[in-house]
mmCIF file of C-alpha atoms in Angstrom:
data_model
loop_
_atom_site.group_PDB
_atom_site.id
_atom_site.type_symbol
_atom_site.label_atom_id
_atom_site.label_comp_id
_atom_site.label_asym_id
_atom_site.label_seq_id
_atom_site.Cartn_x
_atom_site.Cartn_y
_atom_site.Cartn_z
ATOM 1 C CA MET A 399 -57.834 -30.498 21.036
ATOM 2 C CA LYS A 400 -55.383 -29.740 23.824
ATOM 3 C CA ARG A 401 -54.473 -33.420 24.006
ATOM 4 C CA GLY A 402 -53.699 -33.409 20.271
ATOM 5 C CA ILE A 403 -51.478 -30.340 20.629
ATOM 6 C CA THR A 404 -49.691 -31.900 23.580
ATOM 7 C CA GLN A 405 -49.061 -35.136 21.684
ATOM 8 C CA TYR A 406 -47.772 -33.122 18.704
ATOM 9 C CA GLY A 407 -45.403 -31.210 20.972
ATOM 10 C CA ILE A 408 -44.126 -34.396 22.587
ATOM 11 C CA GLY A 409 -43.627 -35.978 19.155
ATOM 12 C CA ALA A 410 -41.692 -32.953 17.891
ATOM 13 C CA ALA A 411 -39.510 -32.942 21.018
ATOM 14 C CA VAL A 412 -38.788 -36.664 20.671
ATOM 15 C CA LEU A 413 -37.900 -36.172 16.984
ATOM 16 C CA LEU A 414 -35.571 -33.300 17.882
ATOM 17 C CA VAL A 415 -33.840 -35.411 20.546
ATOM 18 C CA ILE A 416 -33.414 -38.246 18.038
ATOM 19 C CA LEU A 417 -31.925 -35.875 15.436
ATOM 20 C CA VAL A 418 -29.502 -34.328 17.955
ATOM 21 C CA ALA A 419 -28.493 -37.734 19.295
ATOM 22 C CA GLY A 420 -28.078 -39.095 15.778
ATOM 23 C CA GLY A 421 -25.960 -36.102 14.798
ATOM 24 C CA ALA A 422 -23.775 -36.518 17.874
ATOM 25 C CA VAL A 423 -23.287 -40.212 17.147
ATOM 26 C CA PHE A 424 -22.385 -39.414 13.531
ATOM 27 C CA VAL A 425 -19.854 -36.739 14.540
ATOM 28 C CA TYR A 426 -18.141 -38.852 17.191
ATOM 29 C CA SER A 427 -18.144 -41.973 15.036
ATOM 30 C CA GLY A 428 -15.548 -40.455 12.708
ATOM 31 C CA LEU A 429 -17.442 -41.820 9.703
ATOM 32 C CA TYR A 430 -17.327 -38.490 7.878
ATOM 33 C CA ASN A 431 -14.153 -38.139 5.800
ATOM 34 C CA VAL A 432 -12.717 -34.630 6.203
ATOM 35 C CA GLY A 433 -9.882 -35.240 3.736
ATOM 36 C CA ALA A 434 -9.549 -32.549 1.077
ATOM 37 C CA ASP A 435 -9.211 -35.277 -1.547
ATOM 38 C CA ASN A 436 -12.657 -36.659 -0.650
ATOM 39 C CA HIS A 437 -15.113 -34.151 -2.073
ATOM 40 C CA HIS A 438 -18.541 -33.230 -0.726
ATOM 41 C CA ALA A 439 -21.695 -34.689 -2.216
ATOM 42 C CA ARG A 440 -23.226 -32.276 -4.747
ATOM 43 C CA PRO A 441 -26.122 -31.156 -2.506
ATOM 44 C CA VAL A 442 -23.721 -30.497 0.388
ATOM 45 C CA PHE A 443 -21.323 -28.590 -1.870
ATOM 46 C CA ALA A 444 -24.155 -26.499 -3.334
ATOM 47 C CA LEU A 445 -25.428 -25.691 0.156
ATOM 48 C CA MET A 446 -21.974 -24.612 1.381
ATOM 49 C CA GLN A 447 -21.332 -22.590 -1.774
ATOM 50 C CA THR A 448 -24.607 -20.720 -1.381
ATOM 51 C CA LEU A 449 -23.902 -20.150 2.316
ATOM 52 C CA ARG A 450 -20.467 -18.716 1.502
ATOM 53 C CA GLU A 451 -21.665 -16.465 -1.304
ATOM 54 C CA ARG A 452 -24.611 -15.078 0.660
ATOM 55 C CA SER A 453 -22.499 -14.543 3.776
ATOM 56 C CA ILE A 454 -19.958 -12.492 1.831
ATOM 57 C CA ALA A 455 -22.593 -10.575 -0.135
ATOM 58 C CA VAL A 456 -24.504 -9.499 2.974
ATOM 59 C CA ARG A 457 -21.354 -8.322 4.786
ATOM 60 C CA ALA A 458 -19.788 -6.626 1.766
ATOM 61 C CA ARG A 459 -22.795 -4.744 0.376
ATOM 62 C CA ASP A 460 -22.220 -1.514 2.333
ATOM 63 C CA ILE A 461 -18.444 -1.289 1.821
ATOM 64 C CA ALA A 462 -17.404 2.008 0.233
ATOM 65 C CA VAL A 463 -15.136 1.410 -2.778
ATOM 66 C CA PRO A 464 -12.264 3.900 -3.354
ATOM 67 C CA ASP A 465 -10.887 4.885 -6.767
ATOM 68 C CA LEU A 466 -9.564 1.616 -8.177
ATOM 69 C CA ARG A 467 -8.197 3.262 -11.338
ATOM 70 C CA ASP A 468 -5.256 4.909 -9.535
ATOM 71 C CA PRO A 469 -2.128 3.638 -11.372
ATOM 72 C CA GLN A 470 0.011 3.652 -8.206
ATOM 73 C CA ARG A 471 -2.617 1.693 -6.294
ATOM 74 C CA ILE A 472 -2.768 -0.883 -9.101
ATOM 75 C CA LEU A 473 1.029 -1.098 -9.279
ATOM 76 C CA LYS A 474 1.325 -1.727 -5.544
ATOM 77 C CA GLY A 475 -1.357 -4.391 -5.823
ATOM 78 C CA ALA A 476 0.671 -6.189 -8.497
ATOM 79 C CA GLY A 477 3.559 -6.665 -6.073
ATOM 80 C CA GLN A 478 1.242 -7.772 -3.294
ATOM 81 C CA TYR A 479 -0.514 -10.275 -5.547
ATOM 82 C CA ALA A 480 2.787 -11.708 -6.823
ATOM 83 C CA ALA A 481 4.073 -12.159 -3.268
ATOM 84 C CA MET A 482 0.923 -13.566 -1.681
ATOM 85 C CA CYS A 483 -1.570 -14.994 -4.145
ATOM 86 C CA THR A 484 -0.126 -16.752 -7.194
ATOM 87 C CA ASP A 485 0.325 -20.206 -5.676
ATOM 88 C CA CYS A 486 -3.429 -20.496 -5.121
ATOM 89 C CA HIS A 487 -4.996 -18.073 -7.617
ATOM 90 C CA LEU A 488 -2.397 -18.330 -10.445
ATOM 91 C CA LYS A 489 -1.332 -15.608 -12.875
ATOM 92 C CA PRO A 490 -1.373 -15.061 -16.653
ATOM 93 C CA GLY A 491 0.493 -17.892 -18.372
ATOM 94 C CA MET A 492 0.420 -20.093 -15.245
ATOM 95 C CA ASP A 493 -1.687 -23.237 -15.547
ATOM 96 C CA ASP A 494 -1.151 -24.762 -12.117
ATOM 97 C CA SER A 495 1.023 -24.761 -8.991
ATOM 98 C CA GLU A 496 2.323 -27.322 -6.543
ATOM 99 C CA ILE A 497 -0.268 -26.495 -3.865
ATOM 100 C CA ARG A 498 -3.361 -25.763 -5.968
ATOM 101 C CA PRO A 499 -4.357 -29.338 -7.014
ATOM 102 C CA GLY A 500 -4.628 -30.337 -3.346
ATOM 103 C CA LEU A 501 -6.910 -27.474 -2.330
ATOM 104 C CA TYR A 502 -10.624 -28.046 -1.827
ATOM 105 C CA PRO A 503 -12.671 -26.146 -2.630
ATOM 106 C CA GLN A 504 -10.533 -25.095 -5.617
ATOM 107 C CA PRO A 505 -9.606 -21.373 -5.471
ATOM 108 C CA PRO A 506 -10.764 -19.327 -8.489
ATOM 109 C CA ASN A 507 -8.205 -18.556 -11.178
ATOM 110 C CA LEU A 508 -8.173 -14.784 -10.752
ATOM 111 C CA SER A 509 -6.238 -14.277 -13.985
ATOM 112 C CA GLN A 510 -9.380 -15.410 -15.822
ATOM 113 C CA VAL A 511 -12.291 -14.066 -13.756
ATOM 114 C CA ARG A 512 -13.061 -10.543 -12.571
ATOM 115 C CA VAL A 513 -14.376 -10.404 -9.009
ATOM 116 C CA ASP A 514 -16.721 -7.859 -7.434
ATOM 117 C CA PRO A 515 -14.571 -5.245 -5.636
ATOM 118 C CA ARG A 516 -16.614 -5.264 -2.417
ATOM 119 C CA ALA A 517 -16.658 -9.044 -2.191
ATOM 120 C CA ALA A 518 -12.950 -9.201 -3.022
ATOM 121 C CA PHE A 519 -12.053 -6.677 -0.300
ATOM 122 C CA TRP A 520 -14.119 -8.440 2.356
ATOM 123 C CA THR A 521 -12.733 -11.870 1.423
ATOM 124 C CA ILE A 522 -9.097 -10.748 1.357
ATOM 125 C CA LYS A 523 -9.477 -8.939 4.671
ATOM 126 C CA HIS A 524 -11.452 -11.549 6.613
ATOM 127 C CA GLY A 525 -10.632 -14.832 4.867
ATOM 128 C CA ILE A 526 -13.001 -17.800 4.663
ATOM 129 C CA LYS A 527 -13.462 -20.477 7.311
ATOM 130 C CA MET A 528 -12.667 -24.099 6.429
ATOM 131 C CA SER A 529 -10.720 -23.134 3.315
ATOM 132 C CA ALA A 530 -7.157 -22.147 2.430
ATOM 133 C CA MET A 531 -8.106 -18.449 2.231
ATOM 134 C CA PRO A 532 -6.389 -16.576 5.109
ATOM 135 C CA ALA A 533 -7.560 -13.337 6.724
ATOM 136 C CA TRP A 534 -4.911 -10.966 5.333
ATOM 137 C CA GLY A 535 -6.439 -8.133 7.336
ATOM 138 C CA THR A 536 -4.593 -9.398 10.404
ATOM 139 C CA THR A 537 -1.269 -8.359 8.834
ATOM 140 C CA HIS A 538 -2.180 -5.863 6.077
ATOM 141 C CA ASP A 539 -4.013 -2.538 6.380
ATOM 142 C CA ASP A 540 -7.085 -1.535 4.359
ATOM 143 C CA PRO A 541 -5.206 0.628 1.781
ATOM 144 C CA THR A 542 -2.932 -2.317 0.988
ATOM 145 C CA ILE A 543 -5.900 -4.645 0.576
ATOM 146 C CA TRP A 544 -7.612 -2.125 -1.717
ATOM 147 C CA SER A 545 -4.453 -2.047 -3.844
ATOM 148 C CA MET A 546 -4.834 -5.796 -4.372
ATOM 149 C CA VAL A 547 -8.500 -5.325 -5.249
ATOM 150 C CA ALA A 548 -7.558 -2.622 -7.763
ATOM 151 C CA PHE A 549 -5.005 -4.928 -9.381
ATOM 152 C CA LEU A 550 -7.561 -7.758 -9.578
ATOM 153 C CA GLN A 551 -9.760 -5.575 -11.791
ATOM 154 C CA LYS A 552 -6.921 -5.374 -14.354
ATOM 155 C CA LEU A 553 -5.536 -8.903 -14.038
ATOM 156 C CA PRO A 554 -7.956 -10.809 -16.345
ATOM 157 C CA ASP A 555 -7.059 -8.492 -19.258
ATOM 158 C CA MET A 556 -3.278 -8.894 -18.879
ATOM 159 C CA SER A 557 -0.926 -11.082 -20.898
ATOM 160 C CA ALA A 558 1.876 -12.985 -19.199
ATOM 161 C CA GLN A 559 4.391 -10.406 -20.465
ATOM 162 C CA GLU A 560 2.325 -7.461 -19.232
ATOM 163 C CA TYR A 561 1.932 -9.122 -15.832
ATOM 164 C CA GLU A 562 5.665 -9.756 -15.407
ATOM 165 C CA ALA A 563 6.525 -6.212 -16.499
ATOM 166 C CA MET A 564 4.141 -4.711 -13.947
ATOM 167 C CA VAL A 565 5.366 -6.963 -11.124
ATOM 168 C CA ALA A 566 8.955 -5.983 -11.927
ATOM 169 C CA ARG A 567 8.037 -2.285 -11.458
ATOM 170 C CA ALA A 568 5.979 -2.816 -8.309
ATOM 171 C CA PRO A 569 7.163 -1.408 -4.956
ATOM 172 C CA PRO A 570 8.305 -3.888 -2.272
ATOM 173 C CA ASP A 571 5.773 -5.588 -0.013
ATOM 174 C CA GLU A 572 6.315 -3.549 3.151
ATOM 175 C CA ASP A 573 3.832 -5.679 5.091
ATOM 176 C CA MET A 574 5.917 -8.849 4.853
ATOM 177 C CA ASP A 575 7.358 -7.708 8.212
ATOM 178 C CA MET A 576 4.150 -9.047 9.859
ATOM 179 C CA GLY A 577 4.496 -6.463 12.617
ATOM 180 C CA ASP A 578 7.128 -8.213 14.761
ATOM 181 C CA LYS A 579 8.859 -5.489 16.779
ATOM 182 C CA ASP A 580 12.101 -7.477 16.921
ATOM 183 C CA GLY A 581 12.233 -7.995 13.173
ATOM 184 C CA PRO A 582 10.513 -10.179 10.634
ATOM 185 C CA ARG A 583 9.605 -13.725 11.528
ATOM 186 C CA HIS A 584 9.104 -16.308 8.834
ATOM 187 C CA PRO A 585 7.964 -19.918 8.647
ATOM 188 C CA GLY A 586 10.444 -22.074 10.502
ATOM 189 C CA ASP A 587 11.284 -19.483 13.168
ATOM 190 C CA GLU A 588 9.378 -21.471 15.769
ATOM 191 C CA ALA A 589 11.925 -24.241 15.366
ATOM 192 C CA GLY A 590 14.786 -21.886 16.096
ATOM 193 C CA HIS A 591 15.499 -20.891 12.488
ATOM 194 C CA VAL A 592 16.069 -17.397 11.237
ATOM 195 C CA HIS A 593 14.793 -17.695 7.708
ATOM 196 C CA HIS A 594 15.081 -15.304 4.822
ATOM 197 C CA GLN A 595 15.881 -15.539 1.173
ATOM 198 C CA GLY A 596 18.866 -13.712 -0.156
ATOM 199 C CA GLY A 597 20.374 -10.269 -0.064
ATOM 200 C CA PRO A 598 23.977 -9.487 0.725
ATOM 201 C CA GLY A 599 24.096 -11.332 3.950
ATOM 202 C CA SER A 600 20.474 -12.337 3.918
ATOM 203 C CA MET A 601 21.431 -15.587 2.351
ATOM 204 C CA ALA A 602 19.058 -18.330 3.231
ATOM 205 C CA ASP A 603 18.639 -20.363 6.356
ATOM 206 C CA ALA A 604 20.692 -19.691 9.451
ATOM 207 C CA PRO A 605 19.675 -22.536 11.764
ATOM 208 C CA ALA A 606 21.038 -22.868 15.246
ATOM 209 C CA ARG A 607 22.443 -26.288 14.285
ATOM 210 C CA PRO A 608 23.864 -27.424 10.936
ATOM 211 C CA SER A 609 21.346 -28.082 8.192
ATOM 212 C CA PRO A 610 21.914 -30.246 5.109
ATOM 213 C CA MET A 611 23.023 -27.103 3.291
ATOM 214 C CA HIS A 612 25.691 -26.375 5.862
ATOM 215 C CA ALA A 613 26.885 -29.945 5.670
ATOM 216 C CA ASP A 614 27.818 -29.297 2.030
ATOM 217 C CA ALA A 615 31.194 -27.953 1.025
ATOM 218 C CA ALA A 616 31.565 -24.246 1.699
ATOM 219 C CA LEU A 617 30.811 -21.925 -1.197
ATOM 220 C CA SER A 618 34.162 -21.429 -2.921
ATOM 221 C CA LEU A 619 35.575 -17.988 -3.681
ATOM 222 C CA ASP A 620 38.938 -19.362 -4.845
ATOM 223 C CA GLY A 621 40.624 -17.503 -7.681
ATOM 224 C CA LEU A 622 38.932 -14.180 -6.997
ATOM 225 C CA ALA A 623 40.975 -11.052 -6.351
ATOM 226 C CA PRO A 624 39.911 -7.531 -5.322
ATOM 227 C CA ARG A 625 39.273 -5.153 -8.258
ATOM 228 C CA ALA A 626 40.062 -7.779 -10.901
ATOM 229 C CA ALA A 627 36.758 -6.904 -12.642
ATOM 230 C CA PRO A 628 35.841 -3.458 -11.270
ATOM 231 C CA ASP A 629 32.761 -2.880 -13.431
ATOM 232 C CA ALA A 630 31.275 -6.230 -12.439
ATOM 233 C CA GLU A 631 32.025 -5.464 -8.781
ATOM 234 C CA ALA A 632 30.218 -2.131 -9.153
ATOM 235 C CA THR A 633 27.150 -3.998 -10.427
ATOM 236 C CA ALA A 634 27.340 -6.377 -7.464
ATOM 237 C CA GLN A 635 27.484 -3.417 -5.091
ATOM 238 C CA ALA A 636 24.492 -1.825 -6.815
ATOM 239 C CA PHE A 637 22.629 -5.130 -6.354
ATOM 240 C CA HIS A 638 23.494 -5.095 -2.639
ATOM 241 C CA GLY A 639 22.448 -1.473 -2.276
ATOM 242 C CA ALA A 640 19.091 -2.070 -3.963
ATOM 243 C CA LEU A 641 18.325 -4.944 -1.585
ATOM 244 C CA GLU A 642 19.330 -2.884 1.454
ATOM 245 C CA HIS A 643 17.186 0.086 0.365
ATOM 246 C CA GLY A 644 14.162 -2.002 -0.610
ATOM 247 C CA ASP A 645 14.350 -1.060 -4.288
ATOM 248 C CA ARG A 646 12.558 -3.985 -5.923
ATOM 249 C CA ALA A 647 12.707 -2.546 -9.440
ATOM 250 C CA VAL A 648 16.498 -2.096 -9.350
ATOM 251 C CA VAL A 649 17.040 -5.610 -7.960
ATOM 252 C CA LEU A 650 15.012 -7.150 -10.778
ATOM 253 C CA GLY A 651 16.614 -4.843 -13.332
ATOM 254 C CA ILE A 652 20.090 -6.129 -12.441
ATOM 255 C CA LEU A 653 19.008 -9.781 -12.607
ATOM 256 C CA ALA A 654 19.044 -11.079 -16.187
ATOM 257 C CA PRO A 655 15.787 -12.685 -17.395
ATOM 258 C CA GLU A 656 17.407 -16.144 -17.240
ATOM 259 C CA ALA A 657 18.968 -15.550 -13.803
ATOM 260 C CA THR A 658 18.850 -18.276 -11.157
ATOM 261 C CA ILE A 659 19.057 -17.853 -7.391
ATOM 262 C CA THR A 660 20.469 -20.710 -5.318
ATOM 263 C CA GLU A 661 20.316 -21.010 -1.531
ATOM 264 C CA ALA A 662 19.670 -23.694 1.047
ATOM 265 C CA GLY A 663 20.336 -26.303 -1.622
ATOM 266 C CA GLN A 664 17.481 -25.040 -3.824
ATOM 267 C CA THR A 665 17.554 -23.129 -7.104
ATOM 268 C CA GLN A 666 14.762 -20.894 -8.352
ATOM 269 C CA SER A 667 14.207 -18.769 -11.417
ATOM 270 C CA ARG A 668 14.154 -14.976 -11.465
ATOM 271 C CA GLU A 669 10.380 -15.128 -11.969
ATOM 272 C CA ALA A 670 9.849 -17.407 -8.958
ATOM 273 C CA TYR A 671 12.161 -15.251 -6.832
ATOM 274 C CA ALA A 672 10.278 -12.075 -7.804
ATOM 275 C CA ALA A 673 6.939 -13.684 -7.027
ATOM 276 C CA HIS A 674 7.844 -15.041 -3.612
ATOM 277 C CA HIS A 675 11.131 -14.661 -1.743
ATOM 278 C CA LEU A 676 12.200 -11.219 -2.941
ATOM 279 C CA GLY A 677 9.531 -9.644 -0.733
ATOM 280 C CA GLU A 678 10.884 -11.563 2.262
ATOM 281 C CA ASP A 679 14.435 -10.428 1.469
ATOM 282 C CA LEU A 680 13.472 -6.777 1.316
ATOM 283 C CA ALA A 681 11.609 -7.055 4.621
ATOM 284 C CA PHE A 682 14.560 -8.880 6.197
ATOM 285 C CA MET A 683 17.035 -6.224 5.047
ATOM 286 C CA LYS A 684 15.039 -3.513 6.837
ATOM 287 C CA HIS A 685 16.088 -5.064 10.154
ATOM 288 C CA ALA A 686 19.463 -6.693 9.453
ATOM 289 C CA LYS A 687 22.759 -4.895 9.929
ATOM 290 C CA VAL A 688 25.199 -5.926 7.198
ATOM 291 C CA MET A 689 28.940 -5.268 7.462
ATOM 292 C CA PRO A 690 30.905 -6.039 4.254
ATOM 293 C CA LEU A 691 34.173 -7.859 4.950
ATOM 294 C CA TRP A 692 35.693 -8.648 1.558
ATOM 295 C CA MET A 693 34.954 -8.554 -2.174
ATOM 296 C CA GLY A 694 36.887 -10.085 -5.058
ATOM 297 C CA SER A 695 36.272 -10.842 -8.719
ATOM 298 C CA MET A 696 37.524 -12.603 -11.823
ATOM 299 C CA SER A 697 37.184 -11.369 -15.412
ATOM 300 C CA MET A 698 36.445 -13.806 -18.233
ATOM 301 C CA GLY A 699 35.916 -11.472 -21.184
ATOM 302 C CA GLU A 700 32.174 -10.882 -21.507
ATOM 303 C CA ALA A 701 31.578 -12.794 -18.254
ATOM 304 C CA ALA A 702 32.764 -12.279 -14.704
ATOM 305 C CA THR A 703 32.474 -13.735 -11.224
ATOM 306 C CA VAL A 704 32.163 -11.600 -8.098
ATOM 307 C CA GLY A 705 32.396 -13.034 -4.605
ATOM 308 C CA SER A 706 31.989 -11.377 -1.229
ATOM 309 C CA THR A 707 31.770 -12.105 2.468
ATOM 310 C CA MET A 708 30.003 -10.175 5.181
ATOM 311 C CA ARG A 709 28.923 -10.219 8.792
ATOM 312 C CA ILE A 710 25.179 -9.964 9.486
ATOM 313 C CA VAL A 711 23.659 -9.003 12.828
ATOM 314 C CA ILE A 712 20.002 -9.944 13.273
ATOM 315 C CA THR A 713 17.517 -10.133 16.135
ATOM 316 C CA ASP A 714 16.152 -13.598 16.873
ATOM 317 C CA ALA A 715 13.638 -14.069 19.709
ATOM 318 C CA GLY A 716 14.638 -10.672 21.064
ATOM 319 C CA LYS A 717 18.366 -11.490 21.144
ATOM 320 C CA PRO A 718 21.083 -10.404 18.699
ATOM 321 C CA ARG A 719 22.698 -13.103 16.579
ATOM 322 C CA THR A 720 25.704 -12.790 14.315
ATOM 323 C CA LEU A 721 25.937 -14.673 11.039
ATOM 324 C CA ARG A 722 28.618 -15.044 8.398
ATOM 325 C CA GLY A 723 27.393 -14.639 4.836
ATOM 326 C CA LYS A 724 29.079 -15.656 1.610
ATOM 327 C CA GLU A 725 27.943 -14.718 -1.886
ATOM 328 C CA ARG A 726 29.050 -15.722 -5.390
ATOM 329 C CA LEU A 727 27.589 -13.895 -8.397
ATOM 330 C CA THR A 728 28.049 -14.824 -12.045
ATOM 331 C CA LEU A 729 27.578 -11.916 -14.445
ATOM 332 C CA LYS A 730 27.598 -11.362 -18.192
ATOM 333 C CA LYS A 731 27.904 -8.189 -20.211
ATOM 334 C CA LEU A 732 24.863 -7.206 -22.252
ATOM 335 C CA GLY A 733 25.740 -4.187 -24.348
ATOM 336 C CA SER A 734 27.316 -1.709 -21.946
ATOM 337 C CA ALA A 735 25.705 -3.126 -18.802
ATOM 338 C CA TRP A 736 26.550 -6.073 -16.583
ATOM 339 C CA LYS A 737 23.680 -8.372 -15.591
ATOM 340 C CA ILE A 738 23.654 -11.102 -12.961
ATOM 341 C CA ILE A 739 22.850 -14.543 -14.393
ATOM 342 C CA ALA A 740 23.437 -16.626 -11.262
ATOM 343 C CA VAL A 741 23.319 -15.919 -7.529
ATOM 344 C CA GLN A 742 24.639 -18.291 -4.871
ATOM 345 C CA TRP A 743 24.118 -17.501 -1.202
ATOM 346 C CA GLN A 744 25.295 -19.276 1.913
ATOM 347 C CA THR A 745 24.956 -18.281 5.569
ATOM 348 C CA THR A 746 26.297 -19.912 8.735
ATOM 349 C CA PRO A 747 26.243 -18.857 12.391
ATOM 350 C CA GLU A 748 29.422 -17.002 13.295
ATOM 351 C CA THR A 749 31.586 -18.974 15.689
ATOM 352 C CA GLN A 750 33.414 -17.127 18.439
ATOM 353 C CA PRO A 751 37.223 -17.518 18.523
#
């Protein structure tokens, strides 16, 4: 009897050694394709899906859910979602994005499914390993995450028009700062770039060396004269003031629905700007010091052009840097109000005389 047990134990140990050795050989062989475009076998995918769902459910089951019907909480969540989530999780009226087809596993379309609040909070806060879902809790506090969860409960019932109207009224994303004590840092900073998107003097890339944008001809302000179109200039100043004070609703209210924003050689729609770079601009403006230098305009009946230049002082890697910004706005009169239909921004490092 003892001999049988001993032989069984030896056999089990040998089998375990073989399995471990085989697994090690498989891992180091590089045979397994980790490419996102090479999907798991169905049994493997089902196993990983069950593991993910059970892991989240167990950790989220005791989370206390606050009042998710608070209109202000929902409104704040709309701005957060627009700034952080639409590329992967889409929005009403959006069928796909540039990044989404290449993601595996495919993120859920949150404009079509309603997620459990506890699971949503835990996932947003902690992220998911081996996926494109980041842990937003490293840069956003719990109340902000709950605002996103509150918005997610409303999102599946919203039309594209209702979604855009709510995003336009949402407060700015104050957490885009990412907690850098010397000012906001954005993708590209590691390479010596100070990157932001727009604002009077927050006008795109300001690299330490010329970029393709700066190799282009300088943005022309020829033909503009101070006070030539005073009402249009007043609208431009209101646009500047709204960016400086973080007033998202006013910024979007001044931009016409068909407005385009051009910087760093790229043009985006008002909708794309509201969903992404506007939040970065508002965060950038909290730390930048902008000194207007000149403003001029040209009247063309129901249309006008307003141009301006400014000096911008920012903090980059703990050191102050001075930039020169140039802006050209095209406006049209709608009823009694002027609206901006095109924004052009250009920024270059200021050269010392």
